[in-house]
JSON list of C-alpha atoms in Angstrom, two decimals:
[
{"chain": "M", "resi": 230, "resn": "MET", "atom": "CA", "xyz": [61.69, 9.13, 44.29]},
{"chain": "M", "resi": 231, "resn": "GLN", "atom": "CA", "xyz": [59.75, 11.02, 46.95]},
{"chain": "M", "resi": 232, "resn": "LEU", "atom": "CA", "xyz": [58.83, 13.80, 44.53]},
{"chain": "M", "resi": 233, "resn": "PHE", "atom": "CA", "xyz": [57.61, 11.25, 41.98]},
{"chain": "M", "resi": 234, "resn": "LYS", "atom": "CA", "xyz": [55.45, 9.49, 44.54]},
{"chain": "M", "resi": 235, "resn": "LYS", "atom": "CA", "xyz": [53.87, 12.73, 45.71]},
{"chain": "M", "resi": 236, "resn": "LYS", "atom": "CA", "xyz": [53.07, 13.75, 42.13]},
{"chain": "M", "resi": 237, "resn": "SER", "atom": "CA", "xyz": [51.46, 10.39, 41.42]},
{"chain": "M", "resi": 238, "resn": "ALA", "atom": "CA", "xyz": [49.49, 10.55, 44.64]},
{"chain": "M", "resi": 239, "resn": "LYS", "atom": "CA", "xyz": [48.19, 14.02, 43.76]},
{"chain": "M", "resi": 240, "resn": "LYS", "atom": "CA", "xyz": [47.08, 12.77, 40.31]},
{"chain": "M", "resi": 241, "resn": "ASP", "atom": "CA", "xyz": [45.30, 9.79, 41.92]},
{"chain": "M", "resi": 242, "resn": "PHE", "atom": "CA", "xyz": [43.62, 12.16, 44.34]},
{"chain": "M", "resi": 243, "resn": "ASP", "atom": "CA", "xyz": [42.46, 14.42, 41.49]},
{"chain": "M", "resi": 244, "resn": "ASP", "atom": "CA", "xyz": [41.09, 11.46, 39.53]},
{"chain": "M", "resi": 245, "resn": "LYS", "atom": "CA", "xyz": [39.16, 10.22, 42.57]},
{"chain": "M", "resi": 246, "resn": "ASN", "atom": "CA", "xyz": [37.52, 13.63, 42.94]},
{"chain": "M", "resi": 247, "resn": "LEU", "atom": "CA", "xyz": [36.14, 13.51, 39.40]},
{"chain": "M", "resi": 248, "resn": "SER", "atom": "CA", "xyz": [32.56, 12.37, 38.98]},
{"chain": "M", "resi": 249, "resn": "ILE", "atom": "CA", "xyz": [31.79, 9.25, 37.01]},
{"chain": "M", "resi": 250, "resn": "GLY", "atom": "CA", "xyz": [30.39, 11.44, 34.25]},
{"chain": "M", "resi": 251, "resn": "GLN", "atom": "CA", "xyz": [33.58, 13.52, 34.08]},
{"chain": "M", "resi": 252, "resn": "GLN", "atom": "CA", "xyz": [35.75, 10.40, 33.98]},
{"chain": "M", "resi": 253, "resn": "ALA", "atom": "CA", "xyz": [33.61, 8.96, 31.19]},
{"chain": "M", "resi": 254, "resn": "LEU", "atom": "CA", "xyz": [33.87, 12.22, 29.26]},
{"chain": "M", "resi": 255, "resn": "ILE", "atom": "CA", "xyz": [37.67, 12.21, 29.55]},
{"chain": "M", "resi": 256, "resn": "PHE", "atom": "CA", "xyz": [37.77, 8.57, 28.46]},
{"chain": "M", "resi": 257, "resn": "PHE", "atom": "CA", "xyz": [35.65, 9.16, 25.37]},
{"chain": "M", "resi": 258, "resn": "TRP", "atom": "CA", "xyz": [37.63, 12.30, 24.52]},
{"chain": "M", "resi": 259, "resn": "GLU", "atom": "CA", "xyz": [40.84, 10.27, 24.50]},
{"chain": "M", "resi": 260, "resn": "ILE", "atom": "CA", "xyz": [39.19, 7.64, 22.30]},
{"chain": "M", "resi": 261, "resn": "PHE", "atom": "CA", "xyz": [37.99, 10.37, 19.94]},
{"chain": "M", "resi": 262, "resn": "LYS", "atom": "CA", "xyz": [41.50, 11.80, 19.60]},
{"chain": "M", "resi": 263, "resn": "VAL", "atom": "CA", "xyz": [42.93, 8.36, 18.82]},
{"chain": "M", "resi": 264, "resn": "VAL", "atom": "CA", "xyz": [40.28, 7.78, 16.14]},
{"chain": "M", "resi": 265, "resn": "VAL", "atom": "CA", "xyz": [40.81, 11.18, 14.53]},
{"chain": "M", "resi": 266, "resn": "ILE", "atom": "CA", "xyz": [44.58, 10.76, 14.41]},
{"chain": "M", "resi": 267, "resn": "SER", "atom": "CA", "xyz": [44.23, 7.22, 13.03]},
{"chain": "M", "resi": 268, "resn": "LEU", "atom": "CA", "xyz": [41.85, 8.36, 10.28]},
{"chain": "M", "resi": 269, "resn": "ALA", "atom": "CA", "xyz": [44.15, 11.25, 9.41]},
{"chain": "M", "resi": 270, "resn": "ILE", "atom": "CA", "xyz": [46.84, 8.68, 8.69]},
{"chain": "M", "resi": 271, "resn": "ILE", "atom": "CA", "xyz": [44.78, 5.85, 7.20]},
{"chain": "M", "resi": 272, "resn": "ILE", "atom": "CA", "xyz": [42.52, 7.78, 4.80]},
{"chain": "M", "resi": 273, "resn": "PRO", "atom": "CA", "xyz": [45.29, 9.44, 2.73]},
{"chain": "M", "resi": 274, "resn": "VAL", "atom": "CA", "xyz": [47.19, 6.14, 2.58]},
{"chain": "M", "resi": 275, "resn": "ARG", "atom": "CA", "xyz": [44.09, 4.16, 1.58]},
{"chain": "M", "resi": 276, "resn": "TYR", "atom": "CA", "xyz": [42.77, 6.53, -1.08]},
{"chain": "M", "resi": 277, "resn": "PHE", "atom": "CA", "xyz": [45.91, 8.11, -2.51]},
{"chain": "M", "resi": 278, "resn": "LEU", "atom": "CA", "xyz": [48.86, 5.78, -1.91]},
{"chain": "M", "resi": 279, "resn": "ILE", "atom": "CA", "xyz": [47.82, 2.11, -1.79]},
{"chain": "M", "resi": 280, "resn": "LYS", "atom": "CA", "xyz": [44.72, 0.05, -2.48]},
{"chain": "M", "resi": 281, "resn": "PRO", "atom": "CA", "xyz": [43.84, -3.51, -1.48]},
{"chain": "M", "resi": 282, "resn": "PHE", "atom": "CA", "xyz": [42.92, -5.92, -4.28]},
{"chain": "M", "resi": 283, "resn": "TYR", "atom": "CA", "xyz": [41.44, -9.41, -4.13]},
{"chain": "M", "resi": 284, "resn": "VAL", "atom": "CA", "xyz": [42.36, -11.73, -6.99]},
{"chain": "M", "resi": 285, "resn": "LYS", "atom": "CA", "xyz": [39.40, -13.49, -8.59]},
{"chain": "M", "resi": 286, "resn": "GLY", "atom": "CA", "xyz": [39.86, -16.25, -11.10]},
{"chain": "M", "resi": 287, "resn": "ALA", "atom": "CA", "xyz": [42.79, -18.05, -12.69]},
{"chain": "M", "resi": 288, "resn": "SER", "atom": "CA", "xyz": [43.76, -15.58, -15.43]},
{"chain": "M", "resi": 289, "resn": "MET", "atom": "CA", "xyz": [47.12, -14.68, -13.84]},
{"chain": "M", "resi": 290, "resn": "GLU", "atom": "CA", "xyz": [48.32, -18.15, -12.82]},
{"chain": "M", "resi": 291, "resn": "PRO", "atom": "CA", "xyz": [50.98, -19.29, -12.08]},
{"chain": "M", "resi": 292, "resn": "ASN", "atom": "CA", "xyz": [52.09, -15.90, -10.74]},
{"chain": "M", "resi": 293, "resn": "PHE", "atom": "CA", "xyz": [48.87, -14.85, -8.98]},
{"chain": "M", "resi": 294, "resn": "TYR", "atom": "CA", "xyz": [46.23, -17.26, -7.77]},
{"chain": "M", "resi": 295, "resn": "ASP", "atom": "CA", "xyz": [42.52, -17.04, -7.04]},
{"chain": "M", "resi": 296, "resn": "HIS", "atom": "CA", "xyz": [41.74, -15.54, -3.58]},
{"chain": "M", "resi": 297, "resn": "GLU", "atom": "CA", "xyz": [45.17, -13.96, -3.13]},
{"chain": "M", "resi": 298, "resn": "TYR", "atom": "CA", "xyz": [45.14, -10.59, -1.36]},
{"chain": "M", "resi": 299, "resn": "LEU", "atom": "CA", "xyz": [47.35, -7.90, -2.90]},
{"chain": "M", "resi": 300, "resn": "ILE", "atom": "CA", "xyz": [48.35, -4.35, -2.06]},
{"chain": "M", "resi": 301, "resn": "ILE", "atom": "CA", "xyz": [48.45, -2.03, -5.06]},
{"chain": "M", "resi": 302, "resn": "ASN", "atom": "CA", "xyz": [50.83, 0.92, -5.38]},
{"chain": "M", "resi": 303, "resn": "GLU", "atom": "CA", "xyz": [48.73, 3.83, -6.64]},
{"chain": "M", "resi": 304, "resn": "ILE", "atom": "CA", "xyz": [51.17, 6.70, -6.17]},
{"chain": "M", "resi": 305, "resn": "GLY", "atom": "CA", "xyz": [53.95, 5.24, -8.36]},
{"chain": "M", "resi": 306, "resn": "TYR", "atom": "CA", "xyz": [52.16, 5.99, -11.62]},
{"chain": "M", "resi": 307, "resn": "ARG", "atom": "CA", "xyz": [51.67, 9.60, -10.61]},
{"chain": "M", "resi": 308, "resn": "PHE", "atom": "CA", "xyz": [55.39, 10.07, -11.30]},
{"chain": "M", "resi": 309, "resn": "ASP", "atom": "CA", "xyz": [56.08, 7.36, -13.86]},
{"chain": "M", "resi": 310, "resn": "GLU", "atom": "CA", "xyz": [54.33, 5.44, -16.64]},
{"chain": "M", "resi": 311, "resn": "PRO", "atom": "CA", "xyz": [53.49, 1.71, -16.74]},
{"chain": "M", "resi": 312, "resn": "GLN", "atom": "CA", "xyz": [56.32, -0.40, -18.11]},
{"chain": "M", "resi": 313, "resn": "ARG", "atom": "CA", "xyz": [56.29, -3.64, -20.03]},
{"chain": "M", "resi": 314, "resn": "GLY", "atom": "CA", "xyz": [56.02, -6.50, -17.57]},
{"chain": "M", "resi": 315, "resn": "ASP", "atom": "CA", "xyz": [54.23, -4.55, -14.83]},
{"chain": "M", "resi": 316, "resn": "THR", "atom": "CA", "xyz": [51.27, -6.36, -13.32]},
{"chain": "M", "resi": 317, "resn": "VAL", "atom": "CA", "xyz": [48.63, -3.68, -13.06]},
{"chain": "M", "resi": 318, "resn": "VAL", "atom": "CA", "xyz": [45.14, -3.29, -11.66]},
{"chain": "M", "resi": 319, "resn": "PHE", "atom": "CA", "xyz": [42.77, -1.32, -13.89]},
{"chain": "M", "resi": 320, "resn": "LYS", "atom": "CA", "xyz": [39.13, -0.41, -14.24]},
{"chain": "M", "resi": 321, "resn": "PHE", "atom": "CA", "xyz": [37.35, -2.45, -16.89]},
{"chain": "M", "resi": 322, "resn": "PRO", "atom": "CA", "xyz": [36.66, 0.13, -19.63]},
{"chain": "M", "resi": 323, "resn": "PHE", "atom": "CA", "xyz": [33.11, -1.14, -20.27]},
{"chain": "M", "resi": 324, "resn": "ASP", "atom": "CA", "xyz": [32.17, -1.28, -16.57]},
{"chain": "M", "resi": 325, "resn": "THR", "atom": "CA", "xyz": [34.37, 0.88, -14.35]},
{"chain": "M", "resi": 326, "resn": "THR", "atom": "CA", "xyz": [32.94, -0.68, -11.19]},
{"chain": "M", "resi": 327, "resn": "GLN", "atom": "CA", "xyz": [34.94, -3.81, -12.00]},
{"chain": "M", "resi": 328, "resn": "TYR", "atom": "CA", "xyz": [38.70, -4.09, -11.47]},
{"chain": "M", "resi": 329, "resn": "PHE", "atom": "CA", "xyz": [40.96, -6.51, -13.35]},
{"chain": "M", "resi": 330, "resn": "ILE", "atom": "CA", "xyz": [44.58, -7.52, -12.90]},
{"chain": "M", "resi": 331, "resn": "LYS", "atom": "CA", "xyz": [46.74, -8.13, -16.00]},
{"chain": "M", "resi": 332, "resn": "ARG", "atom": "CA", "xyz": [50.30, -7.73, -17.25]},
{"chain": "M", "resi": 333, "resn": "VAL", "atom": "CA", "xyz": [51.47, -4.90, -19.50]},
{"chain": "M", "resi": 334, "resn": "ILE", "atom": "CA", "xyz": [52.55, -6.41, -22.83]},
{"chain": "M", "resi": 335, "resn": "GLY", "atom": "CA", "xyz": [52.30, -3.57, -25.33]},
{"chain": "M", "resi": 336, "resn": "LEU", "atom": "CA", "xyz": [53.25, 0.09, -24.79]},
{"chain": "M", "resi": 337, "resn": "PRO", "atom": "CA", "xyz": [51.83, 3.27, -26.36]},
{"chain": "M", "resi": 338, "resn": "GLY", "atom": "CA", "xyz": [52.74, 3.71, -30.02]},
{"chain": "M", "resi": 339, "resn": "GLU", "atom": "CA", "xyz": [53.67, 0.06, -30.58]},
{"chain": "M", "resi": 340, "resn": "ILE", "atom": "CA", "xyz": [52.13, -2.52, -32.86]},
{"chain": "M", "resi": 341, "resn": "ILE", "atom": "CA", "xyz": [51.25, -5.85, -31.26]},
{"chain": "M", "resi": 342, "resn": "LYS", "atom": "CA", "xyz": [50.93, -8.92, -33.45]},
{"chain": "M", "resi": 343, "resn": "ILE", "atom": "CA", "xyz": [49.80, -12.34, -32.23]},
{"chain": "M", "resi": 344, "resn": "SER", "atom": "CA", "xyz": [50.37, -15.24, -34.58]},
{"chain": "M", "resi": 345, "resn": "GLU", "atom": "CA", "xyz": [50.80, -19.00, -34.17]},
{"chain": "M", "resi": 346, "resn": "GLY", "atom": "CA", "xyz": [50.82, -18.77, -30.39]},
{"chain": "M", "resi": 347, "resn": "LYS", "atom": "CA", "xyz": [53.50, -16.07, -30.21]},
{"chain": "M", "resi": 348, "resn": "ILE", "atom": "CA", "xyz": [53.64, -12.30, -29.65]},
{"chain": "M", "resi": 349, "resn": "TYR", "atom": "CA", "xyz": [55.61, -9.89, -31.82]},
{"chain": "M", "resi": 350, "resn": "ILE", "atom": "CA", "xyz": [56.37, -6.28, -30.90]},
{"chain": "M", "resi": 351, "resn": "PHE", "atom": "CA", "xyz": [56.88, -3.57, -33.53]},
{"chain": "M", "resi": 352, "resn": "ASN", "atom": "CA", "xyz": [58.34, -0.26, -32.35]},
{"chain": "M", "resi": 353, "resn": "GLU", "atom": "CA", "xyz": [61.07, 2.26, -33.19]},
{"chain": "M", "resi": 354, "resn": "ALA", "atom": "CA", "xyz": [63.79, -0.06, -31.93]},
{"chain": "M", "resi": 355, "resn": "HIS", "atom": "CA", "xyz": [62.34, -3.04, -33.81]},
{"chain": "M", "resi": 356, "resn": "PRO", "atom": "CA", "xyz": [60.56, -1.75, -36.94]},
{"chain": "M", "resi": 357, "resn": "GLU", "atom": "CA", "xyz": [60.59, -5.24, -38.48]},
{"chain": "M", "resi": 358, "resn": "GLY", "atom": "CA", "xyz": [59.12, -6.76, -35.34]},
{"chain": "M", "resi": 359, "resn": "GLU", "atom": "CA", "xyz": [60.65, -8.81, -32.53]},
{"chain": "M", "resi": 360, "resn": "LEU", "atom": "CA", "xyz": [59.41, -11.98, -30.85]},
{"chain": "M", "resi": 361, "resn": "LEU", "atom": "CA", "xyz": [58.54, -11.27, -27.22]},
{"chain": "M", "resi": 362, "resn": "GLU", "atom": "CA", "xyz": [60.16, -13.78, -24.87]},
{"chain": "M", "resi": 363, "resn": "GLU", "atom": "CA", "xyz": [58.21, -14.29, -21.62]},
{"chain": "M", "resi": 364, "resn": "ASN", "atom": "CA", "xyz": [59.99, -16.47, -19.09]},
{"chain": "M", "resi": 365, "resn": "TYR", "atom": "CA", "xyz": [57.29, -15.96, -16.43]},
{"chain": "M", "resi": 366, "resn": "LEU", "atom": "CA", "xyz": [54.80, -18.12, -18.35]},
{"chain": "M", "resi": 367, "resn": "LEU", "atom": "CA", "xyz": [54.44, -21.86, -18.01]},
{"chain": "M", "resi": 368, "resn": "PRO", "atom": "CA", "xyz": [56.72, -23.60, -20.57]},
{"chain": "M", "resi": 369, "resn": "ALA", "atom": "CA", "xyz": [53.87, -25.01, -22.66]},
{"chain": "M", "resi": 370, "resn": "MET", "atom": "CA", "xyz": [51.77, -21.83, -22.58]},
{"chain": "M", "resi": 371, "resn": "LYS", "atom": "CA", "xyz": [50.65, -20.52, -25.96]},
{"chain": "M", "resi": 372, "resn": "THR", "atom": "CA", "xyz": [49.08, -17.13, -26.68]},
{"chain": "M", "resi": 373, "resn": "LEU", "atom": "CA", "xyz": [45.88, -17.90, -28.53]},
{"chain": "M", "resi": 374, "resn": "GLY", "atom": "CA", "xyz": [44.55, -15.55, -31.15]},
{"chain": "M", "resi": 375, "resn": "ASP", "atom": "CA", "xyz": [45.46, -14.11, -34.51]},
{"chain": "M", "resi": 376, "resn": "LEU", "atom": "CA", "xyz": [45.44, -10.32, -34.53]},
{"chain": "M", "resi": 377, "resn": "GLU", "atom": "CA", "xyz": [47.39, -7.14, -35.06]},
{"chain": "M", "resi": 378, "resn": "VAL", "atom": "CA", "xyz": [46.76, -4.01, -32.99]},
{"chain": "M", "resi": 379, "resn": "ASN", "atom": "CA", "xyz": [48.12, -0.48, -33.37]},
{"chain": "M", "resi": 380, "resn": "LEU", "atom": "CA", "xyz": [48.32, 1.20, -29.97]},
{"chain": "M", "resi": 381, "resn": "ALA", "atom": "CA", "xyz": [47.55, 4.90, -29.63]},
{"chain": "M", "resi": 382, "resn": "GLU", "atom": "CA", "xyz": [49.77, 7.18, -27.54]},
{"chain": "M", "resi": 383, "resn": "ASP", "atom": "CA", "xyz": [47.64, 6.61, -24.42]},
{"chain": "M", "resi": 384, "resn": "GLU", "atom": "CA", "xyz": [46.89, 2.90, -24.87]},
{"chain": "M", "resi": 385, "resn": "TYR", "atom": "CA", "xyz": [48.35, -0.29, -23.39]},
{"chain": "M", "resi": 386, "resn": "PHE", "atom": "CA", "xyz": [47.92, -3.92, -24.42]},
{"chain": "M", "resi": 387, "resn": "LEU", "atom": "CA", "xyz": [47.24, -5.98, -21.29]},
{"chain": "M", "resi": 388, "resn": "MET", "atom": "CA", "xyz": [47.16, -9.76, -20.98]},
{"chain": "M", "resi": 389, "resn": "GLY", "atom": "CA", "xyz": [46.80, -12.42, -18.34]},
{"chain": "M", "resi": 390, "resn": "ASP", "atom": "CA", "xyz": [49.67, -14.84, -17.70]},
{"chain": "M", "resi": 391, "resn": "ASN", "atom": "CA", "xyz": [47.30, -17.79, -18.07]},
{"chain": "M", "resi": 392, "resn": "ARG", "atom": "CA", "xyz": [46.62, -17.09, -21.73]},
{"chain": "M", "resi": 393, "resn": "ILE", "atom": "CA", "xyz": [44.05, -19.86, -22.21]},
{"chain": "M", "resi": 394, "resn": "ALA", "atom": "CA", "xyz": [41.87, -18.59, -19.33]},
{"chain": "M", "resi": 395, "resn": "SER", "atom": "CA", "xyz": [42.20, -14.82, -19.56]},
{"chain": "M", "resi": 396, "resn": "LEU", "atom": "CA", "xyz": [39.76, -12.15, -20.67]},
{"chain": "M", "resi": 397, "resn": "ASP", "atom": "CA", "xyz": [42.15, -9.41, -21.76]},
{"chain": "M", "resi": 398, "resn": "SER", "atom": "CA", "xyz": [43.09, -6.98, -24.54]},
{"chain": "M", "resi": 399, "resn": "ARG", "atom": "CA", "xyz": [42.69, -9.76, -27.09]},
{"chain": "M", "resi": 400, "resn": "SER", "atom": "CA", "xyz": [38.98, -9.58, -26.35]},
{"chain": "M", "resi": 401, "resn": "PHE", "atom": "CA", "xyz": [38.16, -6.05, -25.16]},
{"chain": "M", "resi": 402, "resn": "GLY", "atom": "CA", "xyz": [40.98, -4.20, -26.89]},
{"chain": "M", "resi": 403, "resn": "PRO", "atom": "CA", "xyz": [43.69, -1.84, -25.63]},
{"chain": "M", "resi": 404, "resn": "VAL", "atom": "CA", "xyz": [43.25, -0.07, -22.29]},
{"chain": "M", "resi": 405, "resn": "LYS", "atom": "CA", "xyz": [43.67, 3.68, -22.02]},
{"chain": "M", "resi": 406, "resn": "ARG", "atom": "CA", "xyz": [46.08, 5.07, -19.44]},
{"chain": "M", "resi": 407, "resn": "GLN", "atom": "CA", "xyz": [43.26, 6.73, -17.49]},
{"chain": "M", "resi": 408, "resn": "TYR", "atom": "CA", "xyz": [41.84, 3.35, -16.46]},
{"chain": "M", "resi": 409, "resn": "ILE", "atom": "CA", "xyz": [45.06, 1.98, -14.95]},
{"chain": "M", "resi": 410, "resn": "VAL", "atom": "CA", "xyz": [44.92, 2.36, -11.16]},
{"chain": "M", "resi": 411, "resn": "GLY", "atom": "CA", "xyz": [48.33, 1.11, -10.07]},
{"chain": "M", "resi": 412, "resn": "LYS", "atom": "CA", "xyz": [50.75, -1.79, -10.06]},
{"chain": "M", "resi": 413, "resn": "THR", "atom": "CA", "xyz": [51.10, -4.70, -7.68]},
{"chain": "M", "resi": 414, "resn": "LEU", "atom": "CA", "xyz": [53.33, -3.98, -4.70]},
{"chain": "M", "resi": 415, "resn": "LEU", "atom": "CA", "xyz": [52.81, -6.64, -2.04]},
{"chain": "M", "resi": 416, "resn": "ARG", "atom": "CA", "xyz": [51.16, -10.02, -1.68]},
{"chain": "M", "resi": 417, "resn": "GLY", "atom": "CA", "xyz": [49.51, -10.14, 1.75]},
{"chain": "M", "resi": 418, "resn": "TRP", "atom": "CA", "xyz": [47.75, -13.50, 1.58]},
{"chain": "M", "resi": 419, "resn": "PRO", "atom": "CA", "xyz": [48.14, -16.46, 1.76]},
{"chain": "M", "resi": 420, "resn": "ILE", "atom": "CA", "xyz": [50.79, -16.50, 4.48]},
{"chain": "M", "resi": 421, "resn": "ASN", "atom": "CA", "xyz": [53.12, -18.86, 2.62]},
{"chain": "M", "resi": 422, "resn": "ARG", "atom": "CA", "xyz": [53.26, -16.45, -0.35]},
{"chain": "M", "resi": 423, "resn": "VAL", "atom": "CA", "xyz": [53.54, -13.12, 1.51]},
{"chain": "M", "resi": 424, "resn": "GLY", "atom": "CA", "xyz": [56.14, -10.79, 0.04]},
{"chain": "M", "resi": 425, "resn": "LEU", "atom": "CA", "xyz": [56.95, -8.01, -2.39]},
{"chain": "M", "resi": 426, "resn": "VAL", "atom": "CA", "xyz": [55.89, -8.43, -6.01]},
{"chain": "M", "resi": 427, "resn": "ILE", "atom": "CA", "xyz": [58.71, -8.03, -8.53]},
{"chain": "M", "resi": 428, "resn": "ASN", "atom": "CA", "xyz": [57.62, -5.96, -11.54]},
{"chain": "M", "resi": 429, "resn": "GLU", "atom": "CA", "xyz": [60.98, -4.99, -13.05]},
{"chain": "M", "resi": 430, "resn": "LEU", "atom": "CA", "xyz": [61.24, -7.83, -15.57]},
{"chain": "M", "resi": 431, "resn": "GLU", "atom": "CA", "xyz": [63.94, -8.15, -18.20]},
{"chain": "M", "resi": 432, "resn": "TYR", "atom": "CA", "xyz": [62.86, -8.60, -21.81]},
{"chain": "M", "resi": 433, "resn": "ASN", "atom": "CA", "xyz": [64.77, -9.34, -24.99]},
{"chain": "M", "resi": 434, "resn": "LEU", "atom": "CA", "xyz": [63.54, -6.08, -26.58]}
]
């Protein structure tokens, strides 16, 4: 205990002998080091791993609401490809300054057919087509439109969960892989809905 007290006393004595300018310089140097270390951690995370996203509009209700704050996983798609059911954030192909959130419905190489309020998927496993069952939609929700789309090997068919209020691939067409930024990871706001977002959905296909 005596040794500790003497060491502390010596440090206090040294600090008292520093000029105000020297003390200020030490203070700002410590602040600078904290800022540099913080930026070294934050910048890679912000620009390469995750991205914040603010939901605008009602196109993804009832699963995502207007003004919700989400965290997007950007690094996941560096090692894997988007899967059916993933809710993804992507750059709008006709204006890449805008970001949309939609759900992956059709995968590369598939044929998507919308008829009488329902979606049919044609692929190698279902060459005759299979009705897509979506239990995350409201019970009375119908998919408006009457179209058939052949997806290229780098294209995805994206749609909003609120089919009657969504601007999606039914309007602007398939979205190329290069425009997809990442998939939803975490809902950060509002407080009563904070939590991880489940993307691994089970389909009948």
